[in-house]
Coordinates of C-alpha atoms in Angstrom, one line a residue:
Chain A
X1 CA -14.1 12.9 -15.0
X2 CA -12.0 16.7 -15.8
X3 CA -8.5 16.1 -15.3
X4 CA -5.7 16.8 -17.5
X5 CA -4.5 13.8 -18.8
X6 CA -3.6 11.7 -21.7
X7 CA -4.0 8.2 -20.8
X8 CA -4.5 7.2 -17.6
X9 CA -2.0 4.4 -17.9
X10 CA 0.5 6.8 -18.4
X11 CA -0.1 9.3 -15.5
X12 CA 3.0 8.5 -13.0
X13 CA 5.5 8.3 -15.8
X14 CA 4.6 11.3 -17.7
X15 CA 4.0 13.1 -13.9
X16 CA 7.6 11.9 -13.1
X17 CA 9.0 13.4 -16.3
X18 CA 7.5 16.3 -15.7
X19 CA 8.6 16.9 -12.4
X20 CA 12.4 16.5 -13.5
X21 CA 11.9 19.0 -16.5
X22 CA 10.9 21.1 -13.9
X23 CA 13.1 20.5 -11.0
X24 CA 16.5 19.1 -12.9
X25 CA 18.3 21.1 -10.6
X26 CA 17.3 19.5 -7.2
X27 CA 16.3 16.2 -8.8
X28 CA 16.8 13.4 -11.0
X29 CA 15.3 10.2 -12.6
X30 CA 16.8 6.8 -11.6
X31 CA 16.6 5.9 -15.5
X32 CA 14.3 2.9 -16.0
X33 CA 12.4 3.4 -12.7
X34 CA 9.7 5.1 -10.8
X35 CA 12.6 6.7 -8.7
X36 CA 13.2 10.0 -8.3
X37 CA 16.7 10.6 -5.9
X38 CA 18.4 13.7 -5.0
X39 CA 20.5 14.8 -8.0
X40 CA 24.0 14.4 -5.9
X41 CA 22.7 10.6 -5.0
X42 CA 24.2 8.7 -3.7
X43 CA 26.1 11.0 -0.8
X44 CA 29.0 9.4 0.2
X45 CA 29.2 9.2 3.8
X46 CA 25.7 9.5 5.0
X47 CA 22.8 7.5 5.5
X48 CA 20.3 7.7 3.0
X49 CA 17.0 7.7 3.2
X50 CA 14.2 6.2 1.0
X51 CA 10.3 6.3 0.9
X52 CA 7.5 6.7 -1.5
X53 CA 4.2 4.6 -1.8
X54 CA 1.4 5.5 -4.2
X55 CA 1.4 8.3 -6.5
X56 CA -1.3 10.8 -6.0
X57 CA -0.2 12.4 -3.0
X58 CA 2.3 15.1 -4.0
X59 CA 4.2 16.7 -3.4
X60 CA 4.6 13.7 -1.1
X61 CA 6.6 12.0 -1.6
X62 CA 9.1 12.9 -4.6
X63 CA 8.7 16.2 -3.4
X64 CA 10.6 16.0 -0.7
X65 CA 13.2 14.7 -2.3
X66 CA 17.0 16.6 -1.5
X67 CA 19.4 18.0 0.9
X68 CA 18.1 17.6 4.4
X69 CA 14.9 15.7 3.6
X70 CA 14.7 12.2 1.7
X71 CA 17.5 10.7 -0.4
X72 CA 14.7 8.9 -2.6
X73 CA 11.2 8.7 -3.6
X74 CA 9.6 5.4 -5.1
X75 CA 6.8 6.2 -6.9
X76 CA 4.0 3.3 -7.4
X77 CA 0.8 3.2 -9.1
X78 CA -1.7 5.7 -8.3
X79 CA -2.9 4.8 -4.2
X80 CA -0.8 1.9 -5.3
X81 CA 2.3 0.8 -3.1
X82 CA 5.1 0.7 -5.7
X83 CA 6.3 -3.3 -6.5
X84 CA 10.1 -4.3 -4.4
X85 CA 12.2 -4.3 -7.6
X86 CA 11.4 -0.4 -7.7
X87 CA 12.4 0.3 -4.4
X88 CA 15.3 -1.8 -4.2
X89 CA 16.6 -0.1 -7.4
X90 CA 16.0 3.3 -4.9
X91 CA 17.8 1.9 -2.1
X92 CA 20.8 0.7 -4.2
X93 CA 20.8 4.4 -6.5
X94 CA 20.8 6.4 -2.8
X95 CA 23.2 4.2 -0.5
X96 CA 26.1 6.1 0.2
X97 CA 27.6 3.2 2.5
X98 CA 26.5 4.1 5.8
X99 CA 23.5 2.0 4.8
X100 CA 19.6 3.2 4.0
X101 CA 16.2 3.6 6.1
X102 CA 12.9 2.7 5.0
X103 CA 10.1 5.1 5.9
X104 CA 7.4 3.6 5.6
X105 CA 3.8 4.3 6.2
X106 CA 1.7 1.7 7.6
X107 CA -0.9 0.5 4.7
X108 CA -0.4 -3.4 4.2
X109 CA 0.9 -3.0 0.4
X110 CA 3.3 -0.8 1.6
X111 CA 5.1 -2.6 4.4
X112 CA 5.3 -6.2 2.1
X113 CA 6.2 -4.0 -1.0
X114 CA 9.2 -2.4 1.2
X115 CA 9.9 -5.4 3.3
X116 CA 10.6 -7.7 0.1
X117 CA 13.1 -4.7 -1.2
X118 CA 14.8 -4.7 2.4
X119 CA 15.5 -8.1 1.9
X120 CA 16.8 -8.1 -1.9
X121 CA 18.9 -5.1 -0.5
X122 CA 20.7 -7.1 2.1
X123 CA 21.2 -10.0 -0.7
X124 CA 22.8 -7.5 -1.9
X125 CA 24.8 -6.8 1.1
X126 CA 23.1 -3.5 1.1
X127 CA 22.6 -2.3 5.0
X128 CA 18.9 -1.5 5.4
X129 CA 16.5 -0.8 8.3
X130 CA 12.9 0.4 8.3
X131 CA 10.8 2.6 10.3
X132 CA 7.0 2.3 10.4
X133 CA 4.7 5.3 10.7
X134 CA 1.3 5.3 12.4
X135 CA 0.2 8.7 12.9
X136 CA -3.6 8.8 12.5
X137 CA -5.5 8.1 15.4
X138 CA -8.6 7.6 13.7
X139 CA -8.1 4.2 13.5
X140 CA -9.2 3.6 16.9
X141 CA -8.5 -0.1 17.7
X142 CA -5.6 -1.5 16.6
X143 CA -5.9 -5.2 18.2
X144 CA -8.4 -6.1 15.5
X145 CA -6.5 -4.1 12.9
X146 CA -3.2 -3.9 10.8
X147 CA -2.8 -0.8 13.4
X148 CA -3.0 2.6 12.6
X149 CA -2.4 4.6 9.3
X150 CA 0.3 6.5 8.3
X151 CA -1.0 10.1 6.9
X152 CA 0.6 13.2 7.0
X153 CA 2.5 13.0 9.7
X154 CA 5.1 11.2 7.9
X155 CA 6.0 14.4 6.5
X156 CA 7.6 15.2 9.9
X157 CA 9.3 12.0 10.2
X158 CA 10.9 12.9 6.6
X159 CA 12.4 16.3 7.8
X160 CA 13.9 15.2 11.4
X161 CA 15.3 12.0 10.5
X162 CA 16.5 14.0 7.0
X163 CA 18.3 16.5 9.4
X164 CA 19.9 14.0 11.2
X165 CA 21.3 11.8 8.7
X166 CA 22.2 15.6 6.9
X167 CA 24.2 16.0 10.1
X168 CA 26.2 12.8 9.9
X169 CA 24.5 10.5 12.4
X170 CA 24.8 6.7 12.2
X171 CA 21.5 4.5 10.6
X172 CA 20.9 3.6 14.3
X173 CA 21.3 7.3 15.4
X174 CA 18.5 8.2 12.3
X175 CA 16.1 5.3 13.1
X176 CA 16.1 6.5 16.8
X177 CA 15.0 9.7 15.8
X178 CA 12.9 8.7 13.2
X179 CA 10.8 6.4 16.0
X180 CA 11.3 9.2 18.4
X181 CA 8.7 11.1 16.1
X182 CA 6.6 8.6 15.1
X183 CA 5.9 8.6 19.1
X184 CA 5.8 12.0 19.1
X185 CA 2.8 12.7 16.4
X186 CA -0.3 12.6 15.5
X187 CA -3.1 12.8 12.7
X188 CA -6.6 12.9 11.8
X189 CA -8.0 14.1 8.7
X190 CA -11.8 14.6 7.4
X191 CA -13.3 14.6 3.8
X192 CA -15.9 16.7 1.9
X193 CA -15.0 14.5 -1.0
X194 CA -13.7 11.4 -2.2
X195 CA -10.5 11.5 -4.7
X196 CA -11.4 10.6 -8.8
X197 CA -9.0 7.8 -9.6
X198 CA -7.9 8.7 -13.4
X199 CA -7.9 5.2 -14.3
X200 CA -11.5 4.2 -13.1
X201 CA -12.8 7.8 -13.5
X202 CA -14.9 7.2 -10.6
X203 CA -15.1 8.6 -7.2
X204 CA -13.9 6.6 -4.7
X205 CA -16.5 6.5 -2.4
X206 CA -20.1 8.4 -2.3
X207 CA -20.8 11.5 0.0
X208 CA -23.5 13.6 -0.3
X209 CA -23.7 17.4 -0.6
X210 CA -24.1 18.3 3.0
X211 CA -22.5 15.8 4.3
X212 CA -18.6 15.3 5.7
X213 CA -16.7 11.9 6.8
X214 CA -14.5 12.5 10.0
X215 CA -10.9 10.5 9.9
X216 CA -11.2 8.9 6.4
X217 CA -7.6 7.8 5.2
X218 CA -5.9 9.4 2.6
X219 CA -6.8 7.3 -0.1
X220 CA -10.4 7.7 0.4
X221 CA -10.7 4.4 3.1
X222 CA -13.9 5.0 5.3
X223 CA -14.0 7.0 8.4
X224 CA -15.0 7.0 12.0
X225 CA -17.8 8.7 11.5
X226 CA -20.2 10.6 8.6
X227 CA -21.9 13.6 9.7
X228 CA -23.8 16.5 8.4
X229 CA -21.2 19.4 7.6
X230 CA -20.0 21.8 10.3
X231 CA -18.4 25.1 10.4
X232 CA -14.6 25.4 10.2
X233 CA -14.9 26.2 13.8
X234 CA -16.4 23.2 15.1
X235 CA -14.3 20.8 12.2
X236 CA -10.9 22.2 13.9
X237 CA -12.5 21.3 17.5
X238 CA -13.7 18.0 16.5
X239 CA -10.0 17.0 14.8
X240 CA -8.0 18.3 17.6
X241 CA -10.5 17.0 20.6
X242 CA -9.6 13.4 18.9
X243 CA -5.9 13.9 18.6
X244 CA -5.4 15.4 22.1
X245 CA -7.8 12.4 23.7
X246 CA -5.0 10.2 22.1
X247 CA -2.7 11.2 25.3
X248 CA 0.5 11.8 23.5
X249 CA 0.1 15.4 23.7
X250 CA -0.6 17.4 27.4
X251 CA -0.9 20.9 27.9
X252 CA 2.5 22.7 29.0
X253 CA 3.9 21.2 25.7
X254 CA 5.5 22.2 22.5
X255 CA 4.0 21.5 19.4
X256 CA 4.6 21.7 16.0
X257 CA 1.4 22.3 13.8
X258 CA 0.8 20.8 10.3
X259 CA -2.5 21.8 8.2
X260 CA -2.8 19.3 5.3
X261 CA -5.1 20.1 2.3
X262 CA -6.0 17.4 0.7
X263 CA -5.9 18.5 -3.3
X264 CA -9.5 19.8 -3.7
X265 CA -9.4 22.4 -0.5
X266 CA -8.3 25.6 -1.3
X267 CA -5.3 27.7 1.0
X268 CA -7.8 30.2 2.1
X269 CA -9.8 27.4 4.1
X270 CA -6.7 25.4 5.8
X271 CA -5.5 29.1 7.1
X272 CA -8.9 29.5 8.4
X273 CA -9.1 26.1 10.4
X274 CA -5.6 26.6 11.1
X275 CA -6.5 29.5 12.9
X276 CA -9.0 28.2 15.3
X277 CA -6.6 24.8 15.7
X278 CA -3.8 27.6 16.8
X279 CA -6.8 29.2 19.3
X280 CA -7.9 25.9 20.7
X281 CA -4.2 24.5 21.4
X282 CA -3.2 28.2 22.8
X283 CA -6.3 27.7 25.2
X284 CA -5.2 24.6 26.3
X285 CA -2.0 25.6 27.4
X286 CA 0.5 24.5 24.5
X287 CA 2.7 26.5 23.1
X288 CA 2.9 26.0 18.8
X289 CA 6.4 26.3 18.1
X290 CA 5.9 26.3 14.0
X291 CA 2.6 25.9 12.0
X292 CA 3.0 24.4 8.5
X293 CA -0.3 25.5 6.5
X294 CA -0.3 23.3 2.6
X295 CA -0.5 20.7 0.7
X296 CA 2.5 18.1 2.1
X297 CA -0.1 15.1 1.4
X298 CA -2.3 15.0 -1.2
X299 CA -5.3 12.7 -2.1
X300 CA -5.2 13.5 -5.8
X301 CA -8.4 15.9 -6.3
X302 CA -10.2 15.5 -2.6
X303 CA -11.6 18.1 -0.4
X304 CA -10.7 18.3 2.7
X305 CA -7.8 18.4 5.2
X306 CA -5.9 16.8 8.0
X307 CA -4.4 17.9 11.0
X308 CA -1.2 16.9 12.9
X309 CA 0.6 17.6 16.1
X310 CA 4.2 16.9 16.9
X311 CA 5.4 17.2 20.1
X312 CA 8.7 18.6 20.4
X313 CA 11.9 18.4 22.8
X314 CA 15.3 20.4 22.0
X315 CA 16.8 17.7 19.5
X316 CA 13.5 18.1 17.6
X317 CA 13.3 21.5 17.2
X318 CA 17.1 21.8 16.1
X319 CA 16.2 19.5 13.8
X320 CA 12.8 20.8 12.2
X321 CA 14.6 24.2 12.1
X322 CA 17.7 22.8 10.1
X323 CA 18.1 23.9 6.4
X324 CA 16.3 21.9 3.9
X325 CA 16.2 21.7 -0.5
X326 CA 13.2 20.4 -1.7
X327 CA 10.0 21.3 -3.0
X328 CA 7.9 20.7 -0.3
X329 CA 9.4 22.3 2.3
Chain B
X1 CA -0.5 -37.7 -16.3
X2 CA -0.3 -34.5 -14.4
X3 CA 0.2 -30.9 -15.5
X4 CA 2.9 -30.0 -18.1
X5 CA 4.2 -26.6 -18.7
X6 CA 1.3 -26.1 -21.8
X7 CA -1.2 -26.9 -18.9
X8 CA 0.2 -24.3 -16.7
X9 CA 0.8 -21.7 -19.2
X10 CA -3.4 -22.9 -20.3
X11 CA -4.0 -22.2 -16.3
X12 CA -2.8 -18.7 -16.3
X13 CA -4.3 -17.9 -19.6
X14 CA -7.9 -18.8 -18.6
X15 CA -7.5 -16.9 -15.4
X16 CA -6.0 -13.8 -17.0
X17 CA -9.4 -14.0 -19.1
X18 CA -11.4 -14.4 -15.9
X19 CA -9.6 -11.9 -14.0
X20 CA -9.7 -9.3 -17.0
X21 CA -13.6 -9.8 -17.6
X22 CA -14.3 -9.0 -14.0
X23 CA -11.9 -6.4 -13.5
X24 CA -14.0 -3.7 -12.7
X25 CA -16.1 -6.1 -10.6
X26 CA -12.9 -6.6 -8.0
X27 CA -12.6 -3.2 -8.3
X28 CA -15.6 -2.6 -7.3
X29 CA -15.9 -5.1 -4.4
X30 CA -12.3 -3.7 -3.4
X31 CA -14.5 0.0 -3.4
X32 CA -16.8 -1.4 -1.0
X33 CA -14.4 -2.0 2.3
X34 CA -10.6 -1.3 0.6
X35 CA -9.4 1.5 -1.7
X36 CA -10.8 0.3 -5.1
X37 CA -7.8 -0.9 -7.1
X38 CA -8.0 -4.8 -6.4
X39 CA -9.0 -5.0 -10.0
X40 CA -6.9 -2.8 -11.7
X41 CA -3.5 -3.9 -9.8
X42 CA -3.9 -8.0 -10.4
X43 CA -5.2 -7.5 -14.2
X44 CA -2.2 -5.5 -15.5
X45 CA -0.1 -7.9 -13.5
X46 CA -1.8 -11.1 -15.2
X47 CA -1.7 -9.2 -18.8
X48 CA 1.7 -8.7 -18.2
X49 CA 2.4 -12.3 -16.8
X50 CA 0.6 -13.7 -20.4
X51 CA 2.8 -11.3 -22.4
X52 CA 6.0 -12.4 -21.0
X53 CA 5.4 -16.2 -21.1
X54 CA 3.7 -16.0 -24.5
X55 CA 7.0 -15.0 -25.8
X56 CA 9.2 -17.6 -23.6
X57 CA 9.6 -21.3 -24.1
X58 CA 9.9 -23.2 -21.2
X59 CA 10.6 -26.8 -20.4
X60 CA 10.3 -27.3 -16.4
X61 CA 6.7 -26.2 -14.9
X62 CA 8.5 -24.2 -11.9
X63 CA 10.8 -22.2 -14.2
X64 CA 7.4 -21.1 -16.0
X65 CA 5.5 -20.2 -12.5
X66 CA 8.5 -18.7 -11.2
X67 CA 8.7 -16.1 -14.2
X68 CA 4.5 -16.0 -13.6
X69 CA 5.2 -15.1 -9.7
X70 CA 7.6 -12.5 -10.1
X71 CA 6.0 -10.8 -13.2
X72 CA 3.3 -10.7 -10.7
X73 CA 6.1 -9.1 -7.5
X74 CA 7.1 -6.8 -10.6
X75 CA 3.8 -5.2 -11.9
X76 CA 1.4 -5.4 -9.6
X77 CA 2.2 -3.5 -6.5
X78 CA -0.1 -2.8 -3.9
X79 CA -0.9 -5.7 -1.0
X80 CA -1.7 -8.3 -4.4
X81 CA 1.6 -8.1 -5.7
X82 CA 4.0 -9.7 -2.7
X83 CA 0.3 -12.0 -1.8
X84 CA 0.1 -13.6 -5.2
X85 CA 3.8 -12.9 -6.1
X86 CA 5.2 -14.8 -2.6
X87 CA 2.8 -17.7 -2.8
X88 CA 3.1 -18.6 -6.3
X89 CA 7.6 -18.1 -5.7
X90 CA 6.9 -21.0 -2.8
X91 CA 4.4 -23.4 -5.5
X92 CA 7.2 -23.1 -8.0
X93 CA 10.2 -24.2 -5.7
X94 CA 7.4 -27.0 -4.0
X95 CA 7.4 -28.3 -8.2
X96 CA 11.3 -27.7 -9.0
X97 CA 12.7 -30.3 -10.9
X98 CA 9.3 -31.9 -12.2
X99 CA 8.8 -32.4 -15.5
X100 CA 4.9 -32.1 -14.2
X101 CA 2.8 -31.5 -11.4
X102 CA 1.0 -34.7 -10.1
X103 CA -1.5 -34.4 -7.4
X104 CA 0.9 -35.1 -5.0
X105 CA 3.1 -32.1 -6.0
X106 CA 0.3 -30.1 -6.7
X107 CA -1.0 -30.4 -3.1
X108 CA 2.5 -29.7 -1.7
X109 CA 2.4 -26.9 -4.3
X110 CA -0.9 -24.5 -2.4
X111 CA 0.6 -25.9 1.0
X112 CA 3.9 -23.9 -0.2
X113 CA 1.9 -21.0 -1.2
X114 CA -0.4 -20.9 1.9
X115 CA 2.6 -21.1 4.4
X116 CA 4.1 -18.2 2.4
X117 CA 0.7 -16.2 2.5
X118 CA 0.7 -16.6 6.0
X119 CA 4.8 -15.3 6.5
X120 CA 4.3 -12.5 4.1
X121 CA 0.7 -11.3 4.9
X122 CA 0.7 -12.6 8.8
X123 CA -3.0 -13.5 8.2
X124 CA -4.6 -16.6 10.2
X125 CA -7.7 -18.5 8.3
X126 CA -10.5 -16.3 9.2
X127 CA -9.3 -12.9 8.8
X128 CA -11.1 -12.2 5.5
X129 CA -8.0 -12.2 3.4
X130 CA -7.3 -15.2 0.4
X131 CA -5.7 -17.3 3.0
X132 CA -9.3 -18.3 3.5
X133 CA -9.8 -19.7 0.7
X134 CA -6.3 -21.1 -0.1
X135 CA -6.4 -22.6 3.9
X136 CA -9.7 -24.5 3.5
X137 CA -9.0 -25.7 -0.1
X138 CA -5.3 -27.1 1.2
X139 CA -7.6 -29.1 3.8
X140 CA -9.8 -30.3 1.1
X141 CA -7.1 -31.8 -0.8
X142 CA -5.2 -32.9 1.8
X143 CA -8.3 -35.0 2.6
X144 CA -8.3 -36.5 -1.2
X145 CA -6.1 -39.0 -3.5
X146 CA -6.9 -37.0 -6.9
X147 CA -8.7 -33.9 -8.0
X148 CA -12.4 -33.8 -9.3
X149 CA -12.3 -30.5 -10.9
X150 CA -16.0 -30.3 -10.8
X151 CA -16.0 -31.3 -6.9
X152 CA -12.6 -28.5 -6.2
X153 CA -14.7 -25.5 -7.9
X154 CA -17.2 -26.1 -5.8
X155 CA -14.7 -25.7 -2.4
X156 CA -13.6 -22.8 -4.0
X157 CA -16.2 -21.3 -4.9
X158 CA -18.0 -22.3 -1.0
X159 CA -15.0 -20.6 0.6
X160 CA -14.7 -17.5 -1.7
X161 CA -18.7 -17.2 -0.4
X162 CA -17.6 -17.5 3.3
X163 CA -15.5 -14.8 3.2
X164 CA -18.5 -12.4 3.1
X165 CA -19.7 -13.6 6.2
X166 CA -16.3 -12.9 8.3
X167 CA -15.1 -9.9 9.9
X168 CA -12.0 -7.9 8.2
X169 CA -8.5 -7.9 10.5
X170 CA -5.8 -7.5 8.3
X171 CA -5.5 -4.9 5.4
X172 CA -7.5 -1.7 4.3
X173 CA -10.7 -3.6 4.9
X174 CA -9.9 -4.2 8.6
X175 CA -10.2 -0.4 9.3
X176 CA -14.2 -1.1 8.9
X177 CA -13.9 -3.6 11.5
X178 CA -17.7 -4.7 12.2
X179 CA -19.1 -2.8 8.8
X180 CA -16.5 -5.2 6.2
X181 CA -19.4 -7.8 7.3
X182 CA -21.5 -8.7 4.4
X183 CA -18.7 -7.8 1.5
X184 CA -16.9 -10.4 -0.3
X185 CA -12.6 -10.4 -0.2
X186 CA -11.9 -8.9 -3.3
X187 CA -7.8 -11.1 -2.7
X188 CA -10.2 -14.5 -1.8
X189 CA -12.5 -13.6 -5.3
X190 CA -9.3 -13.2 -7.3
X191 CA -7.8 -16.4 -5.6
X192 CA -10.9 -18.1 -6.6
X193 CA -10.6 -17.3 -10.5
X194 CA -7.1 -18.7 -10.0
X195 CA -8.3 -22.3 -8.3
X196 CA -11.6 -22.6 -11.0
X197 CA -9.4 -21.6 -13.8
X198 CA -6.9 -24.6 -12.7
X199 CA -10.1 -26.6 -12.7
X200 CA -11.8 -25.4 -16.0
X201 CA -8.4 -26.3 -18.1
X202 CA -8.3 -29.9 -16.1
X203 CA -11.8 -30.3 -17.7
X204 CA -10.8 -29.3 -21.1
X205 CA -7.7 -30.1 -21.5
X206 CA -8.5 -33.6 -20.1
X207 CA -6.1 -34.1 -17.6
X208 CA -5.7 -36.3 -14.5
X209 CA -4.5 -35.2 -11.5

């Protein structure tokens, strides 16, 4: 294992101190925590929003941390759901009094860990409500499962329901939109690698050279499918071909476009695929509003990439458009 | 004679040594059909756990398990930390008020636990998670009048086993669906150090329950 570190124990809270030396400005350090909250938290009259999970996926999720995007970030171990007392010290640093949503992506750790802290909040008499993202259709049966992922397209529910709550609307008016895009999107990523974990200093999973898995979650969980590597081309046809036979998005509509590297793919090669993904959809009659093209959700050092569609209406697109402060977008 | 707070504080020590010497062996099985942190999550929270009650004197057995459950909620994180953490919470208010856990408590004690297992992870027995091996070992006591700690490491140790045989449906594992066949439950191996620990320290420390 390469990787510059110090002790592996260590990693989140000298990461965390290192992104507030950096960003003091836009952020600060719920002192005593693995909180990161916009550095006017709490704002008084709006509803705040709260999310996080694991650490090893930045900038997700402290950075997207300020005005128009997330109120909070809790910050767990790394791939680790961070523990209830954490995030309940997030929901009580960031509530404003027109209570606090939960976004939360669907991984079992996560939805206990955040569960448990709704509840301490509303000991607290602390309103608090929850939105659960699934985006990655990978995950093909769901009866059998704890249902589908959340990946990258959380990132999307982050900015809308941010813009709303930005814009004044009432926790029920937020969690409406916020569900309104978690019906709205979709996911699926593939893997050339897995991610190093600094405090095994192993890969998480074993791939060979030529080899690529298709729809492997962002921590490195197994795929659909393992197959010899393809071109760019026939990667981008494969990824969208799965999301599109999902039936959430039809030709005719609008689409926002998000090209996720996963830490170990360089820019050059998420423009490429992100240009065929822009030819396919084109091809099949949608029209791509925006196209993100980065690194929104991270798999520490992993290469490869995800791809995500939102489908938009005229609230949506106000609201993607609206004026953000954070590092990630 | 049942189990006083030195027993308990015995029980968590032995499996804080049992969880730390395979640590990278439930990491490991965790690598197989999870994410690969089973091991690293529940040993920092049992190191932690042996830290704080080390330092902390105690004189009721649910004040010390309470303090074990939530360093547990505190440190661990992860889908461990509310399991463990929420199913020990329920054993300690099952033994409130007793200056020691007979067989009777003890029994209502995992019946606590399992019931909160189920609420918190909404697992049935036979999803591959530890509610199967703290379901079939509630049956087996259920079924008994006092604990042969020889006898009760066996159960455990026969259900941990089963789990490899099952199909995943809840958690990380259940995205394998037919291909988690064949791999052990890294939450049902952990849960087994806890239940052969318990029965290790009724061995040595002599006690009847």
């Amino acid at each position: 294992m390469k990787k510059v570190i110090n002790d592996p124990n260590q990693i989140v809270e000298e990461m965390l101190k290192g992104m507030v030396a950096a960003h003091g400005d836009l952020l600060k350090r719920v002192e005593g925590t693995t909180v990161i909250a916009r550095a006017d938290a709490p704002v008084q009259g709006k509803v705040a929003l709260v999310s996080g999970g694991g650490s090893g996926h930045e900038p997700a999720h402290a950075g997207f941390v300020g005005k128009g995007v997330l109120d909070a970030a809790v910050s767990g171990e790394v791939f680790t759901s961070p523990t209830p007392d954490q995030v309940l010290e997030a929901i009580k640093a960031v509530d404003g009094g027109e209570g606090v949503l939960l976004i939360i992506k669907n991984y079992t750790g996560d939805v206990m860990n955040f569960e448990m802290a709704a509840e301490l909040a509303e000991m607290e008499e602390i309103r608090v409500d929850k939105v659960i993202v699934n985006d990655d259709v990978a995950v093909e049966d769901s009866t059998y499962t704890t249902g589908r992922r959340g990946i990258a397209g959380t990132l999307f529910v982050h900015k809308l329901a941010g813009a709303k709550a930005e814009s004044g609307a009432s926790l029920a008016e937020v969690k409406a939109t916020a569900e309104k895009t978690v019906a709205n999107v979709r996911s699926m990523g593939m893997a050339l690698t897995a991610a190093t974990i600094p405090s095994t200093g192993k890969a998480g999973f074993q791939i060979a050279e030529d080899e690529m898995e298709i729809g492997m979650g962002i921590h490195g969980e197994p795929g659909i499918s393992r197959d010899k590597i393809k071109s760019a081309d026939e990667i981008a046809e494969t990824l969208v071909q799965k999301i599109l036979d999902d039936g959430v998005h039809q030709s005719g509509d609008e689409v926002a476009v998000m090209i996720n590297g996963l830490g170990g793919t360089p820019l050059m090669e998420l423009y490429v695929l992100n240009g065929k993904v822009n030819d396919l959809l084109k091809e099949k009659g949608f029209t791509v509003h925006k196209t993100f093209v980065g690194e929104y959700m991270t798999a520490i050092d992993m290469a490869g990439l995800s791809v995500t569609l939102l489908k938009l209406d005229d609230e949506l697109k106000e609201l993607l458009a609206a004026p953000t402060n954070t590092l990630g977008f | 004679m049942g189990l006083k707070v030195e027993d308990v504080k015995a029980w968590i020590m032995k499996t804080n040594e049992q969880i730390q010497q395979n640590k990278e062996y439930l990491s490991e099985l965790d690598q197989a059909i999870g994410d690969g942190d089973h091991g690293t999550n529940i040993s920092r929270g049992f190191q932690e756990t042996v830290n704080k009650i080390s330092s902390t004197e105690y004189t009721a057995v649910a004040d010390l398990i309470k303090d074990w459950s939530m360093t547990l909620l505190s440190k661990v994180g992860g889908a461990a930390g509310p399991l463990f953490g929420t199913a020990l919470l329920k054993f300690s208010g099952a033994v409130q008020g007793k200056e020691e856990i007979d067989y009777g408590s003890f029994v209502e004690g995992v019946e606590a636990g399992l019931n909160g297992l189920i609420l918190r992870g909404k697992a049935e027995e036979g999803d591959k998670t530890m509610v199967d091996v703290w379901s079939p070992l509630l049956t087996y006591l259920k079924g008994r009048e006092a604990l042969d700690a020889d006898d009760f490491e066996e159960a455990a140790k026969a259900a941990m086993e089963n789990t490899k045989n099952l199909k995943a449906k809840k958690g990380r594992a259940s995205y394998l669906g037919d291909r988690s066949i064949g791999h052990l439950d890294p939450g049902s191996v952990s849960s087994y150090y806890l239940f052969s620990s318990l029965a290790q320290v009724i061995k040595e420390e002599g006690v009847q329950l």
